[in-house]
PDB file of C-alpha atoms in Angstrom:
ATOM      1  CA  MET A   1     -94.033  -1.749  31.364  1.00 41.00           C
ATOM      2  CA  TRP A   2     -95.622   1.613  30.605  1.00 47.00           C
ATOM      3  CA  THR A   3     -98.795   0.653  32.470  1.00 49.00           C
ATOM      4  CA  SER A   4     -96.884  -0.163  35.658  1.00 54.00           C
ATOM      5  CA  GLY A   5     -95.351   3.333  35.580  1.00 61.00           C
ATOM      6  CA  TYR A   6     -98.811   4.766  35.101  1.00 66.00           C
ATOM      7  CA  LYS A   7    -100.164   2.685  37.993  1.00 70.00           C
ATOM      8  CA  LEU A   8     -97.281   3.813  40.190  1.00 69.00           C
ATOM      9  CA  ARG A   9     -97.999   7.465  39.390  1.00 68.00           C
ATOM     10  CA  GLN A  10    -101.678   6.904  40.192  1.00 71.00           C
ATOM     11  CA  GLN A  11    -100.793   5.294  43.537  1.00 75.00           C
ATOM     12  CA  ILE A  12     -98.472   8.165  44.413  1.00 71.00           C
ATOM     13  CA  SER A  13    -101.125  10.698  43.439  1.00 70.00           C
ATOM     14  CA  LYS A  14    -103.748   8.974  45.600  1.00 74.00           C
ATOM     15  CA  ALA A  15    -101.323   8.734  48.526  1.00 75.00           C
ATOM     16  CA  LEU A  16    -100.533  12.435  48.204  1.00 66.00           C
ATOM     17  CA  GLN A  17    -104.226  13.263  48.166  1.00 70.00           C
ATOM     18  CA  ARG A  18    -104.862  11.172  51.299  1.00 74.00           C
ATOM     19  CA  ARG A  19    -102.002  12.857  53.106  1.00 71.00           C
ATOM     20  CA  SER A  20    -102.287  16.307  51.538  1.00 75.00           C
ATOM     21  CA  GLU A  21    -103.040  18.186  54.756  1.00 78.00           C
ATOM     22  CA  THR A  22     -99.991  16.745  56.509  1.00 80.00           C
ATOM     23  CA  ILE A  23     -97.820  17.408  53.470  1.00 77.00           C
ATOM     24  CA  GLN A  24     -99.052  20.995  53.185  1.00 79.00           C
ATOM     25  CA  LYS A  25     -98.219  21.599  56.857  1.00 85.00           C
ATOM     26  CA  ALA A  26     -94.750  20.154  56.256  1.00 84.00           C
ATOM     27  CA  ILE A  27     -94.312  22.445  53.241  1.00 83.00           C
ATOM     28  CA  VAL A  28     -95.191  25.495  55.346  1.00 88.00           C
ATOM     29  CA  ARG A  29     -92.693  24.428  58.032  1.00 89.00           C
ATOM     30  CA  TYR A  30     -90.013  23.700  55.424  1.00 85.00           C
ATOM     31  CA  ASN A  31     -90.520  27.022  53.658  1.00 87.00           C
ATOM     32  CA  ALA A  32     -90.244  28.893  56.962  1.00 90.00           C
ATOM     33  CA  GLN A  33     -86.960  27.128  57.798  1.00 87.00           C
ATOM     34  CA  ALA A  34     -85.606  27.408  54.238  1.00 84.00           C
ATOM     35  CA  ALA A  35     -86.165  31.180  54.258  1.00 87.00           C
ATOM     36  CA  MET A  36     -84.042  31.535  57.409  1.00 89.00           C
ATOM     37  CA  LEU A  37     -81.012  29.765  55.939  1.00 84.00           C
ATOM     38  CA  ASN A  38     -78.025  31.658  54.600  1.00 82.00           C
ATOM     39  CA  PRO A  39     -78.305  31.631  51.623  1.00 83.00           C
ATOM     40  CA  PRO A  40     -82.083  31.049  51.665  1.00 83.00           C
ATOM     41  CA  ARG A  41     -83.292  27.930  49.920  1.00 82.00           C
ATOM     42  CA  PRO A  42     -86.025  28.202  47.295  1.00 82.00           C
ATOM     43  CA  PRO A  43     -89.543  27.613  48.634  1.00 85.00           C
ATOM     44  CA  VAL A  44     -91.395  24.428  47.831  1.00 80.00           C
ATOM     45  CA  LEU A  45     -94.812  24.757  46.234  1.00 81.00           C
ATOM     46  CA  TRP A  46     -97.688  22.285  46.518  1.00 75.00           C
ATOM     47  CA  LYS A  47     -97.993  22.045  42.716  1.00 73.00           C
ATOM     48  CA  ASP A  48     -94.342  20.943  42.548  1.00 71.00           C
ATOM     49  CA  ILE A  49     -94.833  18.253  45.184  1.00 69.00           C
ATOM     50  CA  THR A  50     -97.832  16.768  43.366  1.00 64.00           C
ATOM     51  CA  GLN A  51     -95.683  16.305  40.252  1.00 63.00           C
ATOM     52  CA  TYR A  52     -92.847  14.455  42.011  1.00 59.00           C
ATOM     53  CA  THR A  53     -92.832  10.712  41.420  1.00 51.00           C
ATOM     54  CA  PHE A  54     -89.339   9.603  42.405  1.00 50.00           C
ATOM     55  CA  LEU A  55     -87.050  10.303  45.355  1.00 48.00           C
ATOM     56  CA  GLY A  56     -84.460  11.920  43.088  1.00 48.00           C
ATOM     57  CA  GLU A  57     -86.946  14.558  41.929  1.00 48.00           C
ATOM     58  CA  PHE A  58     -87.263  16.077  45.396  1.00 53.00           C
ATOM     59  CA  ASP A  59     -84.844  19.008  45.071  1.00 54.00           C
ATOM     60  CA  LEU A  60     -85.265  19.822  48.749  1.00 50.00           C
ATOM     61  CA  LEU A  61     -83.581  16.511  49.603  1.00 54.00           C
ATOM     62  CA  ARG A  62     -80.475  17.671  47.741  1.00 55.00           C
ATOM     63  CA  HIS A  63     -80.182  20.777  49.922  1.00 56.00           C
ATOM     64  CA  MET A  64     -80.195  18.905  53.222  1.00 57.00           C
ATOM     65  CA  ARG A  65     -77.068  18.545  55.319  1.00 59.00           C
ATOM     66  CA  ASP A  66     -76.768  14.910  54.234  1.00 61.00           C
ATOM     67  CA  ASP A  67     -77.945  13.983  50.766  1.00 62.00           C
ATOM     68  CA  VAL A  68     -80.373  11.128  51.462  1.00 63.00           C
ATOM     69  CA  ARG A  69     -80.007   9.958  47.893  1.00 64.00           C
ATOM     70  CA  GLU A  70     -76.531   8.788  48.885  1.00 70.00           C
ATOM     71  CA  CYS A  71     -77.822   6.743  51.820  1.00 76.00           C
ATOM     72  CA  ILE A  72     -77.600   2.999  51.391  1.00 80.00           C
ATOM     73  CA  TRP A  73     -81.379   2.594  51.793  1.00 75.00           C
ATOM     74  CA  ALA A  74     -82.019   4.943  48.831  1.00 74.00           C
ATOM     75  CA  LYS A  75     -80.185   2.697  46.363  1.00 79.00           C
ATOM     76  CA  PRO A  76     -82.594   0.802  44.091  1.00 80.00           C
ATOM     77  CA  ALA A  77     -80.815  -2.540  44.545  1.00 86.00           C
ATOM     78  CA  VAL A  78     -80.937  -2.252  48.346  1.00 86.00           C
ATOM     79  CA  ARG A  79     -84.623  -1.266  48.303  1.00 82.00           C
ATOM     80  CA  GLU A  80     -85.416  -4.207  46.040  1.00 87.00           C
ATOM     81  CA  ALA A  81     -83.416  -6.629  48.211  1.00 90.00           C
ATOM     82  CA  THR A  82     -85.155  -5.315  51.331  1.00 88.00           C
ATOM     83  CA  ALA A  83     -88.578  -5.733  49.742  1.00 87.00           C
ATOM     84  CA  LYS A  84     -87.704  -9.297  48.715  1.00 91.00           C
ATOM     85  CA  PHE A  85     -86.410 -10.059  52.210  1.00 92.00           C
ATOM     86  CA  PHE A  86     -89.672  -8.954  53.798  1.00 90.00           C
ATOM     87  CA  LYS A  87     -91.674 -10.907  51.203  1.00 91.00           C
ATOM     88  CA  LEU A  88     -89.593 -13.964  52.115  1.00 91.00           C
ATOM     89  CA  CYS A  89     -90.401 -13.403  55.795  1.00 90.00           C
ATOM     90  CA  ARG A  90     -94.124 -13.232  54.947  1.00 91.00           C
ATOM     91  CA  VAL A  91     -93.804 -16.410  52.865  1.00 92.00           C
ATOM     92  CA  LYS A  92     -92.335 -18.285  55.825  1.00 89.00           C
ATOM     93  CA  GLU A  93     -95.216 -17.094  58.014  1.00 91.00           C
ATOM     94  CA  GLU A  94     -97.684 -18.113  55.309  1.00 93.00           C
ATOM     95  CA  ILE A  95     -96.163 -21.606  55.074  1.00 94.00           C
ATOM     96  CA  THR A  96     -96.518 -22.028  58.835  1.00 92.00           C
ATOM     97  CA  ARG A  97    -100.150 -20.890  58.687  1.00 92.00           C
ATOM     98  CA  LEU A  98    -100.905 -23.132  55.689  1.00 94.00           C
ATOM     99  CA  ASN A  99     -99.417 -26.156  57.458  1.00 94.00           C
ATOM    100  CA  VAL A 100    -102.015 -25.638  60.193  1.00 94.00           C
ATOM    101  CA  GLU A 101    -104.787 -25.127  57.629  1.00 95.00           C
ATOM    102  CA  VAL A 102    -103.788 -28.289  55.704  1.00 95.00           C
ATOM    103  CA  ARG A 103    -104.162 -30.355  58.874  1.00 95.00           C
ATOM    104  CA  ARG A 104    -107.552 -28.785  59.586  1.00 95.00           C
ATOM    105  CA  LEU A 105    -108.734 -29.434  56.042  1.00 96.00           C
ATOM    106  CA  ARG A 106    -107.509 -33.022  56.131  1.00 96.00           C
ATOM    107  CA  THR A 107    -109.325 -33.594  59.428  1.00 96.00           C
ATOM    108  CA  ALA A 108    -112.509 -32.008  58.040  1.00 95.00           C
ATOM    109  CA  ILE A 109    -112.361 -34.230  54.921  1.00 94.00           C
ATOM    110  CA  HIS A 110    -111.788 -37.320  57.059  1.00 95.00           C
ATOM    111  CA  ASP A 111    -114.680 -36.407  59.374  1.00 95.00           C
ATOM    112  CA  GLU A 112    -117.005 -35.723  56.444  1.00 93.00           C
ATOM    113  CA  GLU A 113    -116.048 -39.038  54.842  1.00 93.00           C
ATOM    114  CA  LYS A 114    -116.941 -40.877  58.042  1.00 94.00           C
ATOM    115  CA  GLU A 115    -120.213 -38.946  58.403  1.00 94.00           C
ATOM    116  CA  VAL A 116    -121.326 -39.616  54.804  1.00 91.00           C
ATOM    117  CA  SER A 117    -120.430 -43.302  55.092  1.00 92.00           C
ATOM    118  CA  GLN A 118    -122.364 -43.597  58.363  1.00 93.00           C
ATOM    119  CA  THR A 119    -125.367 -41.796  56.849  1.00 91.00           C
ATOM    120  CA  ILE A 120    -125.363 -44.192  53.882  1.00 92.00           C
ATOM    121  CA  LEU A 121    -125.241 -47.185  56.238  1.00 91.00           C
ATOM    122  CA  ASN A 122    -128.130 -45.772  58.290  1.00 91.00           C
ATOM    123  CA  LEU A 123    -130.229 -45.230  55.140  1.00 90.00           C
ATOM    124  CA  CYS A 124    -129.600 -48.725  53.734  1.00 90.00           C
ATOM    125  CA  GLY A 125    -132.251 -50.290  55.973  1.00 88.00           C
ATOM    126  CA  SER A 126    -134.965 -47.629  55.792  1.00 91.00           C
ATOM    127  CA  GLN A 127    -134.478 -45.987  52.360  1.00 91.00           C
ATOM    128  CA  PRO A 128    -132.320 -48.155  50.119  1.00 90.00           C
ATOM    129  CA  LEU A 129    -132.926 -46.090  46.948  1.00 92.00           C
ATOM    130  CA  LEU A 130    -131.797 -42.889  48.671  1.00 91.00           C
ATOM    131  CA  ALA A 131    -128.815 -44.760  50.146  1.00 90.00           C
ATOM    132  CA  TYR A 132    -127.917 -46.054  46.670  1.00 91.00           C
ATOM    133  CA  GLU A 133    -128.152 -42.549  45.124  1.00 91.00           C
ATOM    134  CA  LEU A 134    -126.093 -41.033  47.945  1.00 90.00           C
ATOM    135  CA  GLU A 135    -123.500 -43.784  47.562  1.00 91.00           C
ATOM    136  CA  ARG A 136    -123.348 -43.133  43.811  1.00 92.00           C
ATOM    137  CA  LEU A 137    -122.858 -39.390  44.350  1.00 90.00           C
ATOM    138  CA  HIS A 138    -120.315 -40.051  47.062  1.00 87.00           C
ATOM    139  CA  GLN A 139    -118.253 -42.222  44.717  1.00 86.00           C
TER     140      GLN A 139
END
């Protein structure tokens, strides 16, 4: 369990690094707007953002007009159910795709069976030892 938390923190860190320029621009915009509020909100620093790992740790979300932590989509059970729903959708798509692939594979096996059998029959007259060995391997 501890390793999955570590992996999650690593993923978040990498995502923050990939999007750092965009995040830094958003921080500048936020800090400018936060300073104009009455009373002014505390500024957000880049070093604070890089240490956040969960939605609840973002203090700036608490100071918004609507606390997003109270939104239905922020609830862990809803997020988990949504993730499972989308996985289920992907599974249904995968089953459809695999049904096509199974037919293709079955056809390929059938065609190869016919081709090997025909090759063995063709070799019986000219090279019986090779035909015998191929028949043995085929079995």
